[in-house]
Coordinates of C-alpha atoms in Angstrom, one line a residue:
X1 CA 151.6 72.8 39.2
X2 CA 152.5 75.8 37.0
X3 CA 148.9 77.0 36.9
X4 CA 148.6 76.6 40.7
X5 CA 151.7 78.6 41.2
X6 CA 150.4 81.3 38.9
X7 CA 147.0 81.4 40.6
X8 CA 148.5 81.7 44.1
X9 CA 151.2 84.2 43.0
X10 CA 148.6 86.4 41.3
X11 CA 146.4 86.4 44.4
X12 CA 149.4 87.3 46.7
X13 CA 150.7 90.0 44.3
X14 CA 147.2 91.7 44.2
X15 CA 146.8 91.4 48.0
X16 CA 150.3 92.5 49.0
X17 CA 151.9 94.1 46.0
X18 CA 154.4 92.8 43.3
X19 CA 157.5 94.1 45.2
X20 CA 156.4 92.9 48.6
X21 CA 156.0 89.2 47.9
X22 CA 159.2 87.1 47.6
X23 CA 159.7 83.7 46.1
X24 CA 160.2 82.5 49.7
X25 CA 156.8 83.9 50.7
X26 CA 155.2 82.2 47.8
X27 CA 156.8 78.8 48.5
X28 CA 155.9 79.0 52.2
X29 CA 152.3 79.9 51.4
X30 CA 152.0 77.0 49.0
X31 CA 153.9 74.5 51.1
X32 CA 156.3 73.8 48.4
X33 CA 160.0 74.4 47.8
X34 CA 161.5 77.3 45.9
X35 CA 163.1 74.7 43.7
X36 CA 159.6 73.7 42.5
X37 CA 158.8 77.2 41.6
X38 CA 162.1 77.7 39.8
X39 CA 161.4 74.6 37.8
X40 CA 158.5 76.5 36.1
X41 CA 159.7 80.1 36.3
X42 CA 163.3 81.2 35.7
X43 CA 163.1 84.0 38.2
X44 CA 160.6 86.4 39.9
X45 CA 160.5 88.7 36.9
X46 CA 159.3 85.7 34.7
X47 CA 156.7 84.9 37.3
X48 CA 155.5 88.5 37.4
X49 CA 155.3 88.6 33.6
X50 CA 153.2 85.5 33.4
X51 CA 150.9 86.6 36.2
X52 CA 150.2 89.9 34.6
X53 CA 149.4 88.2 31.2
X54 CA 147.1 85.8 33.0
X55 CA 145.4 88.6 34.8
X56 CA 144.9 90.5 31.6
X57 CA 143.3 87.4 30.0
X58 CA 141.0 86.8 32.9
X59 CA 139.9 90.5 33.0
X60 CA 139.4 90.5 29.2
X61 CA 137.3 87.4 29.5
X62 CA 135.2 88.9 32.3
X63 CA 134.6 92.0 30.3
X64 CA 133.5 89.9 27.3
X65 CA 131.0 88.1 29.6
X66 CA 129.5 91.5 30.7
X67 CA 129.3 92.7 27.1
X68 CA 127.2 89.5 26.3
X69 CA 124.6 90.6 28.8
X70 CA 123.4 93.4 26.4
X71 CA 122.9 96.0 29.1
X72 CA 122.5 99.6 28.1
X73 CA 125.9 101.2 27.7
X74 CA 125.8 103.2 30.9
X75 CA 124.9 100.2 33.1
X76 CA 127.6 98.2 31.2
X77 CA 130.4 100.6 32.2
X78 CA 129.3 100.4 35.8
X79 CA 129.2 96.6 35.6
X80 CA 132.7 96.5 34.1
X81 CA 134.0 98.9 36.8
X82 CA 132.5 96.7 39.5
X83 CA 134.0 93.5 38.1
X84 CA 137.5 95.0 37.8
X85 CA 137.4 96.5 41.3
X86 CA 136.3 93.1 42.8
X87 CA 138.8 91.1 40.8
X88 CA 141.7 93.5 41.6
X89 CA 140.7 93.5 45.3
X90 CA 140.2 97.3 45.2
X91 CA 144.0 97.5 44.6
X92 CA 144.6 98.1 48.3
X93 CA 148.3 97.2 48.0
X94 CA 148.8 99.4 44.9
X95 CA 149.9 96.5 42.6
X96 CA 149.6 98.9 39.6
X97 CA 152.0 101.4 41.2
X98 CA 154.5 98.7 42.2
X99 CA 154.4 97.1 38.8
X100 CA 155.1 100.4 37.1
X101 CA 157.9 101.2 39.5
X102 CA 159.7 97.9 39.8
X103 CA 158.8 96.1 36.5
X104 CA 158.5 99.0 33.9
X105 CA 158.9 96.8 30.9
X106 CA 156.2 94.4 32.0
X107 CA 154.0 97.3 32.9
X108 CA 154.5 98.8 29.5
X109 CA 153.5 95.6 27.8
X110 CA 150.5 95.1 30.0
X111 CA 149.3 98.7 29.5
X112 CA 149.4 98.3 25.7
X113 CA 147.4 95.1 25.9
X114 CA 145.0 96.8 28.3
X115 CA 144.6 99.7 25.9
X116 CA 143.8 97.4 22.9
X117 CA 141.1 95.6 24.9
X118 CA 139.6 98.8 26.4
X119 CA 139.7 100.9 23.2
X120 CA 137.6 98.4 21.3
X121 CA 135.2 98.0 24.2
X122 CA 134.8 101.7 24.8
X123 CA 134.4 102.5 21.1
X124 CA 131.6 99.9 20.8
X125 CA 130.0 101.3 24.0
X126 CA 130.0 104.8 22.7
X127 CA 128.5 103.8 19.3
X128 CA 125.7 101.9 21.0
X129 CA 125.1 104.8 23.3
X130 CA 124.7 107.0 20.3
X131 CA 122.3 104.6 18.6
X132 CA 120.2 104.4 21.7
X133 CA 120.1 108.2 22.1
X134 CA 121.7 108.2 25.6
X135 CA 125.0 109.7 24.4
X136 CA 125.2 113.1 22.6
X137 CA 125.1 112.7 18.8
X138 CA 128.0 115.2 18.2
X139 CA 130.6 113.1 20.0
X140 CA 134.0 112.5 18.5
X141 CA 134.2 108.7 19.1
X142 CA 137.9 108.4 18.7
X143 CA 138.7 111.3 21.0
X144 CA 136.2 110.1 23.7
X145 CA 137.5 106.6 23.7
X146 CA 141.1 107.7 24.0
X147 CA 140.5 110.3 26.6
X148 CA 138.5 107.8 28.7
X149 CA 141.4 105.4 28.7
X150 CA 144.0 108.1 29.3
X151 CA 142.0 109.4 32.3
X152 CA 141.6 105.9 33.7
X153 CA 145.3 105.5 33.6
X154 CA 146.0 108.9 35.2
X155 CA 143.9 108.3 38.3
X156 CA 146.3 105.5 39.2
X157 CA 149.1 108.0 39.4
X158 CA 149.9 108.3 43.1
X159 CA 151.6 111.7 42.6
X160 CA 148.3 113.1 41.2
X161 CA 145.9 111.2 43.4
X162 CA 147.7 110.1 46.6
X163 CA 146.1 107.1 48.4
X164 CA 145.7 109.0 51.7
X165 CA 143.3 111.5 49.9
X166 CA 141.6 109.2 47.5
X167 CA 140.5 105.6 47.8
X168 CA 140.6 103.5 44.6
X169 CA 136.8 102.9 44.9
X170 CA 136.0 106.6 45.2
X171 CA 138.3 107.5 42.4
X172 CA 136.7 105.0 40.0
X173 CA 133.2 106.2 40.9
X174 CA 134.1 109.9 40.6
X175 CA 135.9 109.3 37.3
X176 CA 133.2 107.2 35.7
X177 CA 130.5 109.8 36.7
X178 CA 132.8 112.6 35.4
X179 CA 133.2 110.7 32.0
X180 CA 129.5 109.9 31.6
X181 CA 128.1 113.4 32.6
X182 CA 130.2 114.8 29.8
X183 CA 128.7 112.6 27.1
X184 CA 125.1 111.7 28.1
X185 CA 121.9 113.2 26.7
X186 CA 119.0 114.1 29.1
X187 CA 117.7 110.5 28.5
X188 CA 121.1 109.1 29.5
X189 CA 121.3 111.4 32.5
X190 CA 118.2 109.9 34.0
X191 CA 119.7 106.4 33.7
X192 CA 123.0 107.6 35.2
X193 CA 121.2 109.3 38.1
X194 CA 119.2 106.2 38.8
X195 CA 122.4 104.1 39.0
X196 CA 124.2 106.6 41.2
X197 CA 121.3 106.9 43.6
X198 CA 120.9 103.1 43.8
X199 CA 124.6 102.7 44.5
X200 CA 124.4 105.2 47.4
X201 CA 121.5 103.3 49.1

């Protein structure tokens, strides 16, 4: 039952936001009593914490699956972006923003775990891009990997990128293209342009 509650709660939090969903909403949606939920989770904060940890594990596992496909590094970044956007439902309800605002401690823990996963993934991506000649050979790998993560976190800041001016999908596309155009070689640029053109069709 605990896993079912986690699964449904995560789905509702991503759809409507962490602040918006109450324990009553969850109980009603699942057709169970609040008492059943509280038998597994002390309070809503505990539920939110477990949900974010589970989401992090699922996303990490999904990224690992993409890495196993052995795509070229540019295609790989687009596949990861596509997977994350689909899984997070394009973040229409701004769960990232609500988590940061209403559950700052949980947000901080999640961000650290996210950084650890993404840093290793991006460093590996850059190194393979260098080996394949599609990323510029004079790149500072540590700097690029960190600035890529920092920029990805920044585009989720509503004060910098208000939702009424930027959709999450367009932000992710613009940011990924911005990142890649700064590091690709002419060979890599051809791959990038092919992907961008195919996405626009």
